Tab-separated table of C-alpha atoms in Angstrom:
chain	number	residue	atom	x	y	z
A	1	MET	CA	-104.283	48.395	-43.607
A	2	THR	CA	-100.990	50.316	-43.929
A	3	LEU	CA	-100.674	54.027	-42.871
A	4	ASP	CA	-97.348	56.031	-43.840
A	5	ILE	CA	-96.975	59.062	-41.561
A	6	ARG	CA	-95.990	62.641	-43.150
A	7	TYR	CA	-95.133	65.232	-41.044
A	8	ALA	CA	-95.910	69.126	-41.930
A	9	ASN	CA	-92.858	71.223	-42.415
A	10	HIS	CA	-92.023	75.039	-42.918
A	11	PRO	CA	-91.615	76.314	-46.343
A	12	ASP	CA	-88.264	77.554	-45.668
A	13	ASP	CA	-87.195	73.953	-45.006
A	14	SER	CA	-88.486	72.769	-48.224
A	15	LYS	CA	-86.436	75.213	-50.432
A	16	HIS	CA	-83.444	73.135	-49.316
A	17	TYR	CA	-84.763	69.696	-50.244
A	18	ASP	CA	-83.099	67.703	-52.883
A	19	THR	CA	-85.009	65.569	-55.193
A	20	GLU	CA	-84.897	62.547	-52.539
A	21	ALA	CA	-86.115	64.783	-49.902
A	22	LEU	CA	-88.832	66.290	-51.993
A	23	ARG	CA	-90.299	62.909	-52.943
A	24	LYS	CA	-89.865	61.338	-49.499
A	25	ASN	CA	-91.893	64.210	-47.854
A	26	TYR	CA	-94.609	64.836	-50.679
A	27	LEU	CA	-94.850	62.075	-53.215
A	28	ILE	CA	-97.251	58.839	-52.305
A	29	GLU	CA	-95.452	56.525	-54.876
A	30	LYS	CA	-97.773	53.584	-54.089
A	31	VAL	CA	-101.331	54.218	-53.911
A	32	PHE	CA	-102.847	50.998	-55.071
A	33	VAL	CA	-101.354	47.599	-53.649
A	34	LYS	CA	-103.001	44.353	-54.486
A	35	ASP	CA	-105.393	43.021	-51.369
A	36	GLU	CA	-104.574	46.160	-49.430
A	37	ILE	CA	-105.734	49.448	-48.034
A	38	SER	CA	-102.719	51.652	-48.372
A	39	LEU	CA	-103.012	55.130	-46.631
A	40	THR	CA	-100.917	58.130	-46.366
A	41	TYR	CA	-101.419	60.218	-43.179
A	42	SER	CA	-100.372	64.017	-43.612
A	43	HIS	CA	-99.938	66.420	-40.835
A	44	GLN	CA	-100.948	68.912	-43.333
A	45	ASP	CA	-104.746	69.460	-41.918
A	46	ARG	CA	-104.621	65.560	-40.912
A	47	MET	CA	-105.723	64.681	-44.530
A	48	ILE	CA	-105.396	60.831	-44.924
A	49	ALA	CA	-105.065	60.067	-48.707
A	50	GLY	CA	-104.646	56.633	-50.465
A	51	GLY	CA	-106.157	53.607	-51.931
A	52	ALA	CA	-107.848	50.366	-51.660
A	53	MET	CA	-107.531	47.497	-54.280
A	54	PRO	CA	-109.494	44.289	-53.482
A	55	VAL	CA	-108.484	41.513	-55.864
A	56	ASP	CA	-108.865	37.971	-54.354
A	57	LYS	CA	-110.611	38.960	-50.952
A	58	GLU	CA	-112.537	41.695	-49.428
A	59	LEU	CA	-110.830	44.432	-47.526
A	60	SER	CA	-112.264	45.968	-44.195
A	61	LEU	CA	-111.108	49.503	-42.902
A	62	GLY	CA	-110.151	49.393	-39.301
A	63	SER	CA	-108.743	52.086	-36.794
A	64	THR	CA	-105.184	52.715	-35.962
A	65	LYS	CA	-103.106	53.799	-32.999
A	66	GLU	CA	-102.539	57.239	-35.110
A	67	LEU	CA	-106.185	57.922	-35.167
A	68	GLY	CA	-106.883	56.971	-31.288
A	69	THR	CA	-110.411	56.016	-32.126
A	70	GLU	CA	-112.567	52.849	-32.245
A	71	TYR	CA	-113.068	52.866	-35.740
A	72	PHE	CA	-111.829	54.862	-38.563
A	73	LEU	CA	-114.545	57.496	-39.083
A	74	GLU	CA	-115.497	58.028	-35.494
A	75	ARG	CA	-114.404	61.476	-35.776
A	76	ARG	CA	-113.642	61.744	-39.597
A	77	GLU	CA	-115.356	61.944	-42.994
A	78	MET	CA	-114.271	60.503	-46.224
A	79	GLY	CA	-114.739	60.800	-50.096
A	80	ILE	CA	-113.986	57.849	-52.525
A	81	ILE	CA	-113.721	57.975	-56.217
A	82	ASN	CA	-113.520	54.547	-58.137
A	83	VAL	CA	-110.816	54.665	-60.946
A	84	GLY	CA	-110.871	50.972	-61.479
A	85	GLY	CA	-113.170	48.006	-62.552
A	86	LYS	CA	-116.848	47.847	-61.003
A	87	GLY	CA	-116.591	47.389	-57.295
A	88	THR	CA	-118.834	47.502	-54.266
A	89	VAL	CA	-118.458	49.591	-50.768
A	90	VAL	CA	-120.629	48.299	-47.798
A	91	LEU	CA	-121.176	50.792	-45.214
A	92	ASP	CA	-122.794	49.329	-41.922
A	93	GLY	CA	-124.569	46.699	-44.314
A	94	THR	CA	-125.709	48.769	-47.012
A	95	GLU	CA	-124.047	48.331	-50.346
A	96	TYR	CA	-123.045	51.049	-52.931
A	97	VAL	CA	-122.020	49.856	-56.256
A	98	LEU	CA	-119.369	51.812	-57.849
A	99	ASN	CA	-118.548	51.874	-61.501
A	100	PHE	CA	-115.530	53.556	-63.310
A	101	LYS	CA	-115.442	57.259	-62.112
A	102	ASP	CA	-118.327	56.965	-59.500
A	103	GLY	CA	-118.104	58.689	-56.179
A	104	LEU	CA	-119.092	58.378	-52.637
A	105	TYR	CA	-119.284	60.797	-49.836
A	106	ILE	CA	-119.276	58.990	-46.309
A	107	GLY	CA	-120.390	60.895	-43.138
A	108	MET	CA	-118.631	60.729	-39.830
A	109	GLY	CA	-120.227	57.785	-37.563
A	110	THR	CA	-120.093	55.230	-40.203
A	111	LYS	CA	-118.419	52.109	-38.214
A	112	GLU	CA	-118.122	49.318	-41.021
A	113	ILE	CA	-116.336	49.931	-44.376
A	114	VAL	CA	-115.736	46.995	-46.631
A	115	PHE	CA	-114.409	47.233	-50.115
A	116	LYS	CA	-114.865	44.502	-52.847
A	117	SER	CA	-114.426	44.099	-56.593
A	118	GLU	CA	-117.184	42.382	-58.912
A	119	ASP	CA	-114.155	40.938	-60.800
A	120	GLY	CA	-110.695	40.316	-59.421
A	121	SER	CA	-108.983	40.145	-62.954
A	122	LYS	CA	-110.439	43.730	-63.334
A	123	PRO	CA	-110.296	45.121	-59.652
A	124	ALA	CA	-112.097	48.126	-58.565
A	125	LYS	CA	-109.585	50.884	-57.418
A	126	PHE	CA	-111.127	53.141	-54.727
A	127	TYR	CA	-109.073	56.100	-54.193
A	128	ILE	CA	-109.749	57.660	-50.774
A	129	ASN	CA	-109.634	61.150	-49.090
A	130	SER	CA	-110.423	61.447	-45.470
A	131	CYS	CA	-110.203	64.452	-43.024
A	132	PRO	CA	-111.485	65.249	-39.505
A	133	ALA	CA	-114.904	66.204	-39.226
A	134	HIS	CA	-117.262	67.930	-36.422
A	135	GLN	CA	-120.456	66.671	-37.167
A	136	THR	CA	-122.395	63.870	-39.296
A	137	CYS	CA	-123.389	64.606	-42.832
A	138	PRO	CA	-125.370	62.400	-44.601
A	139	THR	CA	-123.877	59.697	-46.877
A	140	VAL	CA	-124.006	60.469	-50.558
A	141	TYR	CA	-123.669	58.289	-53.722
A	142	ILE	CA	-122.118	60.560	-56.674
A	143	THR	CA	-122.241	59.522	-60.165
A	144	LYS	CA	-120.174	61.658	-62.506
A	145	ASP	CA	-123.362	62.860	-63.928
A	146	LYS	CA	-124.211	64.255	-60.437
A	147	ALA	CA	-121.068	66.124	-60.344
A	148	VAL	CA	-120.727	69.941	-61.147
A	149	HIS	CA	-119.099	70.152	-64.306
A	150	ARG	CA	-116.789	73.398	-64.825
A	151	PRO	CA	-115.235	73.695	-68.250
A	152	LEU	CA	-111.933	75.626	-68.220
A	153	GLY	CA	-108.914	76.704	-70.328
A	154	THR	CA	-108.367	76.520	-73.951
A	155	ALA	CA	-106.692	74.428	-76.501
A	156	GLU	CA	-104.197	77.320	-77.337
A	157	ASN	CA	-102.924	77.430	-73.788
A	158	MET	CA	-102.540	73.798	-73.499
A	159	ASN	CA	-105.127	73.575	-70.631
A	160	LYS	CA	-108.512	73.072	-72.088
A	161	ARG	CA	-110.015	70.808	-69.237
A	162	VAL	CA	-113.261	70.099	-67.140
A	163	VAL	CA	-113.537	70.244	-63.498
A	164	ASN	CA	-115.772	67.736	-61.990
A	165	GLN	CA	-116.827	68.617	-58.294
A	166	TYR	CA	-117.951	65.560	-56.411
A	167	VAL	CA	-117.994	66.540	-52.883
A	168	ASN	CA	-118.866	69.951	-52.885
A	169	PRO	CA	-121.614	72.057	-51.258
A	170	ALA	CA	-123.682	72.327	-54.628
A	171	VAL	CA	-123.820	68.484	-54.731
A	172	CYS	CA	-123.683	67.107	-51.116
A	173	ALA	CA	-123.129	68.480	-47.641
A	174	SER	CA	-119.727	67.875	-46.010
A	175	CYS	CA	-117.907	69.164	-42.714
A	176	GLN	CA	-114.815	70.283	-44.553
A	177	LEU	CA	-113.617	67.768	-47.284
A	178	ALA	CA	-114.000	69.074	-51.015
A	179	MET	CA	-113.114	66.668	-53.653
A	180	GLY	CA	-113.415	66.403	-57.432
A	181	MET	CA	-111.740	65.118	-60.668
A	182	THR	CA	-110.460	67.256	-63.373
A	183	GLU	CA	-110.111	65.701	-67.005
A	184	LEU	CA	-107.923	67.228	-69.529
A	185	ALA	CA	-108.588	67.154	-73.328
A	186	PRO	CA	-106.477	65.467	-75.738
A	187	GLY	CA	-103.535	67.913	-76.780
A	188	SER	CA	-103.823	69.583	-73.394
A	189	SER	CA	-101.054	69.030	-70.753
A	190	TRP	CA	-101.253	72.155	-68.184
A	191	ASN	CA	-103.383	71.949	-65.134
A	192	THR	CA	-104.142	74.845	-62.512
A	193	MET	CA	-102.371	77.436	-64.566
A	194	PRO	CA	-101.972	80.322	-64.022
A	195	SER	CA	-101.096	78.893	-60.697
A	196	HIS	CA	-102.446	79.721	-57.283
A	197	THR	CA	-102.081	79.003	-53.650
A	198	HIS	CA	-104.688	79.032	-50.895
A	199	GLU	CA	-103.180	79.428	-47.438
A	200	ARG	CA	-106.840	78.379	-45.966
A	201	ARG	CA	-106.658	74.712	-47.389
A	202	MET	CA	-104.193	72.080	-48.121
A	203	GLU	CA	-104.629	69.755	-51.212
A	204	VAL	CA	-103.639	66.389	-52.496
A	205	TYR	CA	-103.528	65.557	-56.161
A	206	PHE	CA	-103.765	62.046	-57.461
A	207	TYR	CA	-102.716	61.747	-61.266
A	208	PHE	CA	-104.357	58.571	-63.412
A	209	GLU	CA	-104.993	57.791	-66.970
A	210	LEU	CA	-101.377	58.433	-68.062
A	211	GLU	CA	-100.629	55.792	-70.721
A	212	ASP	CA	-97.477	54.049	-71.313
A	213	ASP	CA	-94.323	55.788	-70.431
A	214	ASN	CA	-95.739	59.259	-70.250
A	215	VAL	CA	-95.016	61.395	-66.856
A	216	VAL	CA	-96.560	64.364	-64.955
A	217	PHE	CA	-94.216	67.234	-63.815
A	218	HIS	CA	-95.957	68.673	-60.764
A	219	MET	CA	-94.949	72.052	-59.687
A	220	MET	CA	-94.750	72.924	-56.075
A	221	GLY	CA	-93.100	75.500	-53.576
A	222	GLN	CA	-93.790	78.985	-52.978
A	223	PRO	CA	-94.275	81.236	-55.960
A	224	GLN	CA	-90.774	82.596	-55.806
A	225	GLU	CA	-89.082	79.364	-54.931
A	226	THR	CA	-90.841	76.628	-57.073
A	227	ARG	CA	-89.586	72.869	-57.199
A	228	HIS	CA	-90.930	69.931	-59.249
A	229	ILE	CA	-91.829	66.181	-58.717
A	230	ILE	CA	-92.009	63.730	-61.505
A	231	LEU	CA	-95.063	61.396	-61.065
A	232	HIS	CA	-96.034	58.267	-62.697
A	233	ASN	CA	-99.403	56.780	-63.559
A	234	GLU	CA	-101.453	56.395	-60.283
A	235	GLN	CA	-99.293	58.308	-57.886
A	236	ALA	CA	-100.495	61.245	-55.509
A	237	VAL	CA	-98.552	64.231	-54.084
A	238	ILE	CA	-99.239	66.082	-50.947
A	239	SER	CA	-99.613	70.080	-51.540
A	240	PRO	CA	-99.294	72.139	-48.316
A	241	SER	CA	-101.321	75.424	-48.192
A	242	TRP	CA	-98.302	77.714	-48.919
A	243	SER	CA	-97.380	75.853	-52.180
A	244	ILE	CA	-98.607	76.120	-55.650
A	245	HIS	CA	-99.915	72.912	-56.999
A	246	SER	CA	-99.827	72.915	-61.119
A	247	GLY	CA	-98.790	70.373	-63.381
A	248	THR	CA	-97.832	69.590	-66.935
A	249	ALA	CA	-97.237	66.099	-68.772
A	250	THR	CA	-96.107	64.392	-72.078
A	251	SER	CA	-99.863	63.633	-72.638
A	252	ASN	CA	-103.405	64.445	-71.331
A	253	TYR	CA	-104.301	62.798	-68.400
A	254	THR	CA	-106.918	62.841	-65.456
A	255	PHE	CA	-106.516	63.806	-61.643
A	256	ILE	CA	-108.236	63.846	-58.514
A	257	TRP	CA	-107.920	66.645	-56.026
A	258	GLY	CA	-108.990	66.653	-52.449
A	259	MET	CA	-108.744	69.718	-50.064
A	260	CYS	CA	-109.602	70.449	-46.471
A	261	GLY	CA	-108.936	73.540	-44.051
A	262	GLU	CA	-110.875	76.360	-43.147
A	263	ASN	CA	-113.431	76.616	-45.922
A	264	GLN	CA	-115.064	74.996	-48.879
A	265	THR	CA	-115.075	77.805	-51.348
A	266	TYR	CA	-113.456	76.394	-54.247
A	267	ASP	CA	-112.593	79.960	-55.955
A	268	ASP	CA	-111.085	81.030	-52.664
A	269	MET	CA	-107.356	81.177	-54.093
A	270	ASP	CA	-104.627	83.624	-54.220
A	271	ASN	CA	-103.797	83.690	-57.773
A	272	ILE	CA	-100.163	83.789	-59.148
A	273	GLY	CA	-99.301	85.604	-62.366
A	274	ASN	CA	-97.046	83.530	-64.880
A	275	LEU	CA	-94.514	86.168	-65.072
A	276	ASP	CA	-94.442	86.450	-61.201
A	277	LEU	CA	-93.203	82.781	-60.957
A	278	LYS	CA	-89.672	81.999	-60.030
């Protein structure tokens, strides 16, 4: 397992970053690496995001010095959504089979976590979000059908989409993690517009289903001091609580969002008018 550390910073610092510094601090460039568990530890609310891609062998998730615990979920909870081929997650001996876009919430206290693919030529790609927890909530297997589906946007505004809420109080209990997947309709390219911030929660976006040479322009920064980062398929970006997190792309796409912080109220956001952005 690899664990990349990203430290928190002040918004006044970020507005002076050039492209290289923005990407170094916020972009998670390699989410999936063959036969590895590749994770990024953000000091923004201590969220961990990344991926596990078992191809030729099973992958077991252990602890690290940075966590200071005997095992990974000793004081954490986790959400997983599979964005690859059929695979299995083994939790303390219990197997959960995840097809494409199936999810899994894992409660604090789970000791053994093993990832494996059914077919190495079409490997599973387990996208992972994990944050600190204070109590154990039951582990729940969440298919896409079991998620809460919220249609939003319009074709005229190029933001017609469906928000699928997986780790959400209406679906399963969690300590602070919220996680879901937003799918944009063909012909739409904008997500989270009009934009917003939520000082109560940080967020990580993972973009996928970008075909061929299409790219995402992810918008970030304070509303009057915006910046952008270009992302390719299967890359992720860290969004501090003070930052907007909107995006547009050269095609439609899908993204997974994960949040942690003070509350789990999805609609608790500070909306920003389009004409107020700079």
